[in-house]
PDB file of C-alpha atoms in Angstrom:
ATOM      1  CA  MET A1375      11.440  -0.309   0.399  1.00  0.00           C
ATOM      2  CA  ILE A1376      12.379  -3.531  -2.481  1.00  0.00           C
ATOM      3  CA  PRO A1377      10.144  -4.200  -5.566  1.00  0.00           C
ATOM      4  CA  GLU A1378       8.573  -7.228  -5.247  1.00  0.00           C
ATOM      5  CA  PRO A1379       7.833  -9.094  -8.626  1.00  0.00           C
ATOM      6  CA  SER A1380       4.760 -10.528  -9.045  1.00  0.00           C
ATOM      7  CA  GLY A1381       3.804 -14.588  -8.767  1.00  0.00           C
ATOM      8  CA  PRO A1382       0.967 -16.730  -7.071  1.00  0.00           C
ATOM      9  CA  ASN A1383       2.795 -17.112  -3.722  1.00  0.00           C
ATOM     10  CA  GLY A1384       1.182 -13.798  -1.348  1.00  0.00           C
ATOM     11  CA  PRO A1385       3.378 -12.391   1.538  1.00  0.00           C
ATOM     12  CA  VAL A1386       6.935 -13.065   2.305  1.00  0.00           C
ATOM     13  CA  LEU A1387       7.212 -13.881   6.462  1.00  0.00           C
ATOM     14  CA  GLY A1388       9.444 -11.323   8.445  1.00  0.00           C
ATOM     15  CA  VAL A1389      11.802 -13.542  11.011  1.00  0.00           C
ATOM     16  CA  LEU A1390      13.338 -11.342  13.682  1.00  0.00           C
ATOM     17  CA  GLY A1391      16.338 -13.778  14.140  1.00  0.00           C
ATOM     18  CA  GLY A1392      19.759 -14.061  15.939  1.00  0.00           C
ATOM     19  CA  MET A1393      18.983 -14.558  19.609  1.00  0.00           C
ATOM     20  CA  GLY A1394      20.049 -16.939  19.696  1.00  0.00           C
ATOM     21  CA  PRO A1395      21.766 -17.555  15.256  1.00  0.00           C
ATOM     22  CA  GLN A1396      21.215 -21.069  15.722  1.00  0.00           C
ATOM     23  CA  ALA A1397      17.964 -21.330  17.310  1.00  0.00           C
ATOM     24  CA  SER A1398      16.466 -18.566  14.043  1.00  0.00           C
ATOM     25  CA  ALA A1399      18.288 -20.997  11.817  1.00  0.00           C
ATOM     26  CA  TRP A1400      16.272 -24.338  12.822  1.00  0.00           C
ATOM     27  CA  PHE A1401      13.011 -22.560  12.980  1.00  0.00           C
ATOM     28  CA  MET A1402      14.521 -21.546   9.012  1.00  0.00           C
ATOM     29  CA  MET A1403      14.703 -24.825   8.744  1.00  0.00           C
ATOM     30  CA  ARG A1404      11.872 -26.416  10.697  1.00  0.00           C
ATOM     31  CA  LEU A1405       9.295 -24.066   8.395  1.00  0.00           C
ATOM     32  CA  ALA A1406      10.217 -25.185   5.839  1.00  0.00           C
ATOM     33  CA  ALA A1407      10.068 -28.828   6.935  1.00  0.00           C
ATOM     34  CA  LEU A1408       6.055 -28.557   8.653  1.00  0.00           C
ATOM     35  CA  MET A1409       5.769 -26.900   5.386  1.00  0.00           C
ATOM     36  CA  PRO A1410       2.799 -29.029   3.156  1.00  0.00           C
ATOM     37  CA  ALA A1411       4.801 -27.981  -0.618  1.00  0.00           C
ATOM     38  CA  ALA A1412       4.688 -30.167  -3.017  1.00  0.00           C
ATOM     39  CA  THR A1413       7.784 -28.203  -4.905  1.00  0.00           C
ATOM     40  CA  GLU A1414       9.677 -25.101  -3.881  1.00  0.00           C
ATOM     41  CA  GLN A1415       7.188 -22.464  -4.708  1.00  0.00           C
ATOM     42  CA  ASP A1416       4.667 -23.445  -2.960  1.00  0.00           C
ATOM     43  CA  HIS A1417       6.999 -22.225   0.330  1.00  0.00           C
ATOM     44  CA  VAL A1418       6.501 -19.520   2.350  1.00  0.00           C
ATOM     45  CA  PRO A1419       8.396 -16.392   1.184  1.00  0.00           C
ATOM     46  CA  ALA A1420      10.298 -15.086   3.988  1.00  0.00           C
ATOM     47  CA  VAL A1421      13.509 -12.617   5.317  1.00  0.00           C
ATOM     48  CA  LEU A1422      15.722 -13.720   8.075  1.00  0.00           C
ATOM     49  CA  TRP A1423      16.988 -10.900   9.922  1.00  0.00           C
ATOM     50  CA  SER A1424      19.873 -12.348  12.069  1.00  0.00           C
ATOM     51  CA  ASP A1425      21.605 -10.701  14.265  1.00  0.00           C
ATOM     52  CA  PRO A1426      23.444 -12.230  16.944  1.00  0.00           C
ATOM     53  CA  ARG A1427      24.429  -8.421  18.373  1.00  0.00           C
ATOM     54  CA  ILE A1428      21.439  -7.916  19.919  1.00  0.00           C
ATOM     55  CA  PRO A1429      22.025  -8.453  23.937  1.00  0.00           C
ATOM     56  CA  ASP A1430      21.363 -10.581  25.533  1.00  0.00           C
ATOM     57  CA  ARG A1431      17.697 -10.750  27.118  1.00  0.00           C
ATOM     58  CA  PRO A1432      17.536 -11.988  30.190  1.00  0.00           C
ATOM     59  CA  ALA A1433      20.708  -8.730  31.435  1.00  0.00           C
ATOM     60  CA  GLY A1434      18.175  -6.812  30.233  1.00  0.00           C
ATOM     61  CA  ARG A1435      16.032  -7.263  31.081  1.00  0.00           C
ATOM     62  CA  ALA A1436      17.422  -7.421  34.500  1.00  0.00           C
ATOM     63  CA  GLY A1437      19.127  -4.424  34.501  1.00  0.00           C
ATOM     64  CA  THR A1438      22.343  -6.484  34.938  1.00  0.00           C
ATOM     65  CA  GLY A1439      23.227  -5.491  30.903  1.00  0.00           C
ATOM     66  CA  PRO A1440      22.626  -3.601  28.130  1.00  0.00           C
ATOM     67  CA  ASP A1441      19.389  -3.090  27.032  1.00  0.00           C
ATOM     68  CA  PRO A1442      18.404  -5.252  23.890  1.00  0.00           C
ATOM     69  CA  TRP A1443      15.847  -2.615  23.452  1.00  0.00           C
ATOM     70  CA  PRO A1444      16.874  -0.428  20.077  1.00  0.00           C
ATOM     71  CA  TRP A1445      18.289  -3.899  17.832  1.00  0.00           C
ATOM     72  CA  LEU A1446      14.781  -5.292  18.642  1.00  0.00           C
ATOM     73  CA  LEU A1447      13.360  -2.457  16.948  1.00  0.00           C
ATOM     74  CA  ARG A1448      16.132  -1.776  14.498  1.00  0.00           C
ATOM     75  CA  GLY A1449      15.416  -5.720  13.568  1.00  0.00           C
ATOM     76  CA  VAL A1450      11.332  -4.891  13.249  1.00  0.00           C
ATOM     77  CA  GLN A1451      11.917  -1.221  11.097  1.00  0.00           C
ATOM     78  CA  GLY A1452      14.943  -3.800   8.735  1.00  0.00           C
ATOM     79  CA  LEU A1453      12.526  -5.708   8.553  1.00  0.00           C
ATOM     80  CA  GLU A1454       8.905  -3.159   7.545  1.00  0.00           C
ATOM     81  CA  GLN A1455      11.576  -1.928   5.192  1.00  0.00           C
ATOM     82  CA  ALA A1456      11.547  -4.649   3.133  1.00  0.00           C
ATOM     83  CA  GLY A1457       8.233  -6.017   2.788  1.00  0.00           C
ATOM     84  CA  VAL A1458       7.361  -7.836   4.787  1.00  0.00           C
ATOM     85  CA  GLY A1459       3.922  -9.079   5.927  1.00  0.00           C
ATOM     86  CA  ALA A1460       3.894 -10.048   9.065  1.00  0.00           C
ATOM     87  CA  ILE A1461       6.957 -10.930  11.961  1.00  0.00           C
ATOM     88  CA  VAL A1462       7.140 -13.703  14.243  1.00  0.00           C
ATOM     89  CA  MET A1463      10.505 -13.847  16.536  1.00  0.00           C
ATOM     90  CA  PRO A1464      12.100 -17.313  17.772  1.00  0.00           C
ATOM     91  CA  CYS A1465      13.230 -15.983  21.162  1.00  0.00           C
ATOM     92  CA  ASN A1466      11.055 -16.911  23.976  1.00  0.00           C
ATOM     93  CA  THR A1467      13.076 -14.253  26.497  1.00  0.00           C
ATOM     94  CA  ALA A1468      12.904 -11.498  23.684  1.00  0.00           C
ATOM     95  CA  HIS A1469       9.136 -11.065  23.843  1.00  0.00           C
ATOM     96  CA  LEU A1470       8.933  -9.428  27.360  1.00  0.00           C
ATOM     97  CA  TRP A1471       9.178  -6.463  24.758  1.00  0.00           C
ATOM     98  CA  TYR A1472       6.765  -7.752  22.056  1.00  0.00           C
ATOM     99  CA  GLU A1473       3.997  -5.481  23.871  1.00  0.00           C
ATOM    100  CA  ARG A1474       6.577  -2.185  22.860  1.00  0.00           C
ATOM    101  CA  LEU A1475       7.320  -4.384  19.399  1.00  0.00           C
ATOM    102  CA  CYS A1476       3.801  -4.192  18.239  1.00  0.00           C
ATOM    103  CA  ALA A1477       2.770  -0.813  19.000  1.00  0.00           C
ATOM    104  CA  ALA A1478       6.490   0.468  17.098  1.00  0.00           C
ATOM    105  CA  THR A1479       4.691  -1.477  13.721  1.00  0.00           C
ATOM    106  CA  ALA A1480       1.713  -1.888  12.139  1.00  0.00           C
ATOM    107  CA  LEU A1481       2.548  -5.092  10.912  1.00  0.00           C
ATOM    108  CA  PRO A1482       0.963  -9.383  12.534  1.00  0.00           C
ATOM    109  CA  PHE A1483       3.760 -10.022  15.100  1.00  0.00           C
ATOM    110  CA  LEU A1484       2.996 -13.904  16.173  1.00  0.00           C
ATOM    111  CA  HIS A1485       2.897 -14.351  19.544  1.00  0.00           C
ATOM    112  CA  ILE A1486       5.164 -17.455  20.327  1.00  0.00           C
ATOM    113  CA  VAL A1487       2.909 -18.550  23.086  1.00  0.00           C
ATOM    114  CA  HIS A1488      -0.555 -18.506  21.824  1.00  0.00           C
ATOM    115  CA  ALA A1489       1.373 -21.024  18.952  1.00  0.00           C
ATOM    116  CA  VAL A1490       2.420 -22.869  21.510  1.00  0.00           C
ATOM    117  CA  VAL A1491      -0.967 -22.933  24.054  1.00  0.00           C
ATOM    118  CA  ASP A1492      -2.348 -23.650  19.781  1.00  0.00           C
ATOM    119  CA  ASP A1493       0.047 -27.233  19.421  1.00  0.00           C
ATOM    120  CA  LEU A1494      -1.072 -27.948  22.941  1.00  0.00           C
ATOM    121  CA  ALA A1495      -4.342 -27.422  21.643  1.00  0.00           C
ATOM    122  CA  ARG A1496      -3.404 -29.689  17.980  1.00  0.00           C
ATOM    123  CA  LYS A1497      -1.718 -32.598  20.352  1.00  0.00           C
ATOM    124  CA  GLY A1498      -4.465 -33.265  22.101  1.00  0.00           C
ATOM    125  CA  VAL A1499      -3.837 -31.660  25.621  1.00  0.00           C
ATOM    126  CA  ASN A1500      -7.005 -29.457  26.437  1.00  0.00           C
ATOM    127  CA  HIS A1501      -6.894 -29.526  30.241  1.00  0.00           C
ATOM    128  CA  GLY A1502      -4.407 -30.713  33.005  1.00  0.00           C
ATOM    129  CA  ARG A1503      -0.459 -29.684  34.221  1.00  0.00           C
ATOM    130  CA  ILE A1504       2.139 -28.309  31.877  1.00  0.00           C
ATOM    131  CA  GLY A1505       6.086 -28.918  32.277  1.00  0.00           C
ATOM    132  CA  LEU A1506       7.774 -24.952  30.982  1.00  0.00           C
ATOM    133  CA  LEU A1507      11.140 -25.195  30.621  1.00  0.00           C
ATOM    134  CA  GLY A1508      12.434 -21.668  29.609  1.00  0.00           C
ATOM    135  CA  THR A1509      14.690 -19.688  30.987  1.00  0.00           C
ATOM    136  CA  ALA A1510      15.160 -18.597  33.887  1.00  0.00           C
ATOM    137  CA  THR A1511      14.032 -14.945  33.217  1.00  0.00           C
ATOM    138  CA  THR A1512      11.332 -15.729  30.346  1.00  0.00           C
ATOM    139  CA  LEU A1513       9.255 -18.265  33.782  1.00  0.00           C
ATOM    140  CA  SER A1514      10.474 -15.701  36.904  1.00  0.00           C
ATOM    141  CA  LEU A1515       8.061 -13.177  34.510  1.00  0.00           C
ATOM    142  CA  GLY A1516       5.939 -15.466  34.087  1.00  0.00           C
ATOM    143  CA  LEU A1517       5.009 -15.666  30.228  1.00  0.00           C
ATOM    144  CA  TYR A1518       4.231 -18.542  29.806  1.00  0.00           C
ATOM    145  CA  GLN A1519       1.930 -19.180  33.181  1.00  0.00           C
ATOM    146  CA  ARG A1520      -0.556 -15.823  32.934  1.00  0.00           C
ATOM    147  CA  GLU A1521      -1.598 -17.563  29.286  1.00  0.00           C
ATOM    148  CA  LEU A1522      -1.790 -21.609  30.342  1.00  0.00           C
ATOM    149  CA  GLU A1523      -3.177 -20.172  33.514  1.00  0.00           C
ATOM    150  CA  ALA A1524      -5.975 -18.433  31.958  1.00  0.00           C
ATOM    151  CA  ARG A1525      -6.688 -21.309  29.798  1.00  0.00           C
ATOM    152  CA  GLY A1526      -7.387 -23.657  32.847  1.00  0.00           C
ATOM    153  CA  TYR A1527      -4.245 -25.740  32.357  1.00  0.00           C
ATOM    154  CA  ASP A1528      -1.918 -25.670  35.748  1.00  0.00           C
ATOM    155  CA  CYS A1529       1.931 -24.506  35.261  1.00  0.00           C
ATOM    156  CA  LEU A1530       5.084 -27.614  36.934  1.00  0.00           C
ATOM    157  CA  LEU A1531       8.928 -25.590  36.651  1.00  0.00           C
ATOM    158  CA  LEU A1532      11.988 -26.192  38.148  1.00  0.00           C
ATOM    159  CA  ASP A1533      12.963 -25.205  41.037  1.00  0.00           C
ATOM    160  CA  GLU A1534      16.000 -23.266  41.087  1.00  0.00           C
ATOM    161  CA  ALA A1535      18.742 -25.809  41.461  1.00  0.00           C
ATOM    162  CA  GLU A1536      16.982 -28.110  38.965  1.00  0.00           C
ATOM    163  CA  HIS A1537      16.497 -25.523  36.326  1.00  0.00           C
ATOM    164  CA  ALA A1538      20.307 -24.497  37.365  1.00  0.00           C
ATOM    165  CA  ARG A1539      21.378 -27.676  37.068  1.00  0.00           C
ATOM    166  CA  TYR A1540      19.267 -29.449  33.998  1.00  0.00           C
ATOM    167  CA  CYS A1541      17.662 -26.649  32.201  1.00  0.00           C
ATOM    168  CA  ALA A1542      20.543 -23.780  31.745  1.00  0.00           C
ATOM    169  CA  PRO A1543      23.086 -25.687  31.059  1.00  0.00           C
ATOM    170  CA  PRO A1544      21.763 -27.013  27.687  1.00  0.00           C
ATOM    171  CA  ILE A1545      20.603 -23.828  26.849  1.00  0.00           C
ATOM    172  CA  ALA A1546      24.891 -22.402  26.869  1.00  0.00           C
ATOM    173  CA  LEU A1547      26.001 -25.190  25.473  1.00  0.00           C
ATOM    174  CA  VAL A1548      23.245 -24.265  21.901  1.00  0.00           C
ATOM    175  CA  LYS A1549      24.425 -20.782  22.072  1.00  0.00           C
ATOM    176  CA  ALA A1550      28.033 -23.078  22.513  1.00  0.00           C
ATOM    177  CA  ASN A1551      27.459 -25.194  19.285  1.00  0.00           C
ATOM    178  CA  LYS A1552      28.055 -27.504  21.228  1.00  0.00           C
ATOM    179  CA  GLU A1553      24.163 -29.003  20.934  1.00  0.00           C
ATOM    180  CA  ASP A1554      25.322 -32.869  21.631  1.00  0.00           C
ATOM    181  CA  GLU A1555      26.144 -32.015  25.431  1.00  0.00           C
ATOM    182  CA  ALA A1556      23.414 -30.238  25.548  1.00  0.00           C
ATOM    183  CA  PHE A1557      20.637 -33.336  24.908  1.00  0.00           C
ATOM    184  CA  ALA A1558      21.564 -35.380  28.353  1.00  0.00           C
ATOM    185  CA  PRO A1559      20.838 -32.732  30.416  1.00  0.00           C
ATOM    186  CA  ALA A1560      17.781 -31.114  29.311  1.00  0.00           C
ATOM    187  CA  ALA A1561      16.406 -34.668  28.881  1.00  0.00           C
ATOM    188  CA  GLN A1562      17.405 -34.774  33.048  1.00  0.00           C
ATOM    189  CA  ALA A1563      14.522 -31.697  33.366  1.00  0.00           C
ATOM    190  CA  LEU A1564      12.132 -33.171  31.053  1.00  0.00           C
ATOM    191  CA  GLN A1565      12.296 -36.465  32.670  1.00  0.00           C
ATOM    192  CA  ILE A1566      11.816 -34.612  35.915  1.00  0.00           C
ATOM    193  CA  LEU A1567       8.858 -32.791  35.744  1.00  0.00           C
ATOM    194  CA  ARG A1568       7.210 -36.032  33.598  1.00  0.00           C
ATOM    195  CA  ASP A1569       8.110 -37.532  36.894  1.00  0.00           C
ATOM    196  CA  ARG A1570       5.726 -35.013  38.699  1.00  0.00           C
ATOM    197  CA  GLY A1571       2.499 -35.100  37.131  1.00  0.00           C
ATOM    198  CA  ALA A1572       3.030 -32.715  33.480  1.00  0.00           C
ATOM    199  CA  ASP A1573       0.470 -34.335  31.456  1.00  0.00           C
ATOM    200  CA  ALA A1574       3.274 -32.223  28.329  1.00  0.00           C
ATOM    201  CA  VAL A1575       6.231 -30.196  28.207  1.00  0.00           C
ATOM    202  CA  VAL A1576       6.371 -27.204  27.336  1.00  0.00           C
ATOM    203  CA  LEU A1577      10.335 -25.944  25.352  1.00  0.00           C
ATOM    204  CA  GLY A1578       9.675 -22.739  25.438  1.00  0.00           C
ATOM    205  CA  CYS A1579      13.533 -21.284  24.992  1.00  0.00           C
ATOM    206  CA  THR A1580      14.742 -21.518  21.903  1.00  0.00           C
ATOM    207  CA  GLU A1581      17.523 -23.201  22.050  1.00  0.00           C
ATOM    208  CA  LEU A1582      16.320 -26.427  23.335  1.00  0.00           C
ATOM    209  CA  PRO A1583      14.497 -28.284  20.514  1.00  0.00           C
ATOM    210  CA  LEU A1584      18.352 -27.898  19.116  1.00  0.00           C
ATOM    211  CA  ALA A1585      19.474 -30.074  22.593  1.00  0.00           C
ATOM    212  CA  LEU A1586      16.603 -32.423  22.924  1.00  0.00           C
ATOM    213  CA  PRO A1587      15.649 -33.076  17.736  1.00  0.00           C
ATOM    214  CA  PRO A1588      12.759 -34.205  16.108  1.00  0.00           C
ATOM    215  CA  ALA A1589      15.322 -36.912  15.483  1.00  0.00           C
ATOM    216  CA  ARG A1590      15.495 -37.891  19.607  1.00  0.00           C
ATOM    217  CA  ARG A1591      12.278 -37.143  20.591  1.00  0.00           C
ATOM    218  CA  THR A1592      11.295 -41.256  20.507  1.00  0.00           C
ATOM    219  CA  GLU A1593      13.868 -41.611  23.479  1.00  0.00           C
ATOM    220  CA  LEU A1594      11.782 -39.004  25.746  1.00  0.00           C
ATOM    221  CA  ASP A1595       8.589 -40.622  27.347  1.00  0.00           C
ATOM    222  CA  ALA A1596       7.068 -37.373  26.606  1.00  0.00           C
ATOM    223  CA  VAL A1597       4.790 -34.599  24.820  1.00  0.00           C
ATOM    224  CA  ILE A1598       6.708 -31.805  23.073  1.00  0.00           C
ATOM    225  CA  SER A1599       5.490 -28.196  22.901  1.00  0.00           C
ATOM    226  CA  ASP A1600       8.566 -27.437  20.830  1.00  0.00           C
ATOM    227  CA  SER A1601       7.974 -23.955  20.218  1.00  0.00           C
ATOM    228  CA  ILE A1602       9.745 -23.473  17.430  1.00  0.00           C
ATOM    229  CA  ASP A1603       8.194 -25.847  15.331  1.00  0.00           C
ATOM    230  CA  ALA A1604       5.161 -24.339  17.483  1.00  0.00           C
ATOM    231  CA  LEU A1605       5.910 -20.709  15.878  1.00  0.00           C
ATOM    232  CA  ALA A1606       7.223 -22.294  12.464  1.00  0.00           C
ATOM    233  CA  LEU A1607       3.344 -23.721  12.407  1.00  0.00           C
ATOM    234  CA  ALA A1608       1.443 -20.356  13.383  1.00  0.00           C
ATOM    235  CA  ALA A1609       3.622 -18.772  10.505  1.00  0.00           C
ATOM    236  CA  ILE A1610       2.088 -21.681   7.938  1.00  0.00           C
ATOM    237  CA  ALA A1611      -1.353 -20.662   9.117  1.00  0.00           C
ATOM    238  CA  TRP A1612      -1.366 -16.785   8.215  1.00  0.00           C
ATOM    239  CA  HIS A1613       0.622 -17.150   5.623  1.00  0.00           C
ATOM    240  CA  ALA A1614      -1.686 -19.496   4.298  1.00  0.00           C
ATOM    241  CA  GLY A1615      -4.820 -16.752   6.064  1.00  0.00           C
ATOM    242  CA  ALA A1616      -2.872 -14.396   4.197  1.00  0.00           C
ATOM    243  CA  ARG A1617      -2.454 -15.778   0.583  1.00  0.00           C
ATOM    244  CA  VAL A1618      -5.624 -15.775  -0.218  1.00  0.00           C
TER     245      VAL A1618
END
């Protein structure tokens, strides 16, 4: 562990990232932008482990590609060695390994779905129908549905053809550094869910907040829960409690 100089700003946040690198970098930007800070020293100290070599999570889960688990574990161990006080992981699909990761570390590990549920409540959406956008793997395995339905929400999804046409492409475009091209299909995916009666829409893949960036959300008639912003706010709340 690297010796830590004395200072007033509390423990360090560990960010297990690289899935993809744009999403991890955007998380760091939003962590700073959402922090109520008067000086740079007021911000959350953080270590970003951004390793885009981590194998594709949907393929790994389906058994059609390499297993990402050893790489995820290596990232957690690297963050432990850096001396962090808690870990966040700005990748929704990687949370399918969340329980194994928690079992591998004694550090607090903030869950992105729990952060989104808190964000919905913060936005005043305490019941109703929630539209979900994310990878096909995240949605088919019910990562969000289990938690939301346990809280009394109903979940709305695109059908398979709609997902393939409007949701999967913007995720791939962001990973290819083509964020501008990602807006139109992502906005169409969101609108389909709104037209079906969604009271709010969750951007449940961390590429989607880059496809539908905050500066353009005034063009969208929807309450949006952005999983990157929700996780950043959860990290800020952890830091505020940990530094007391």
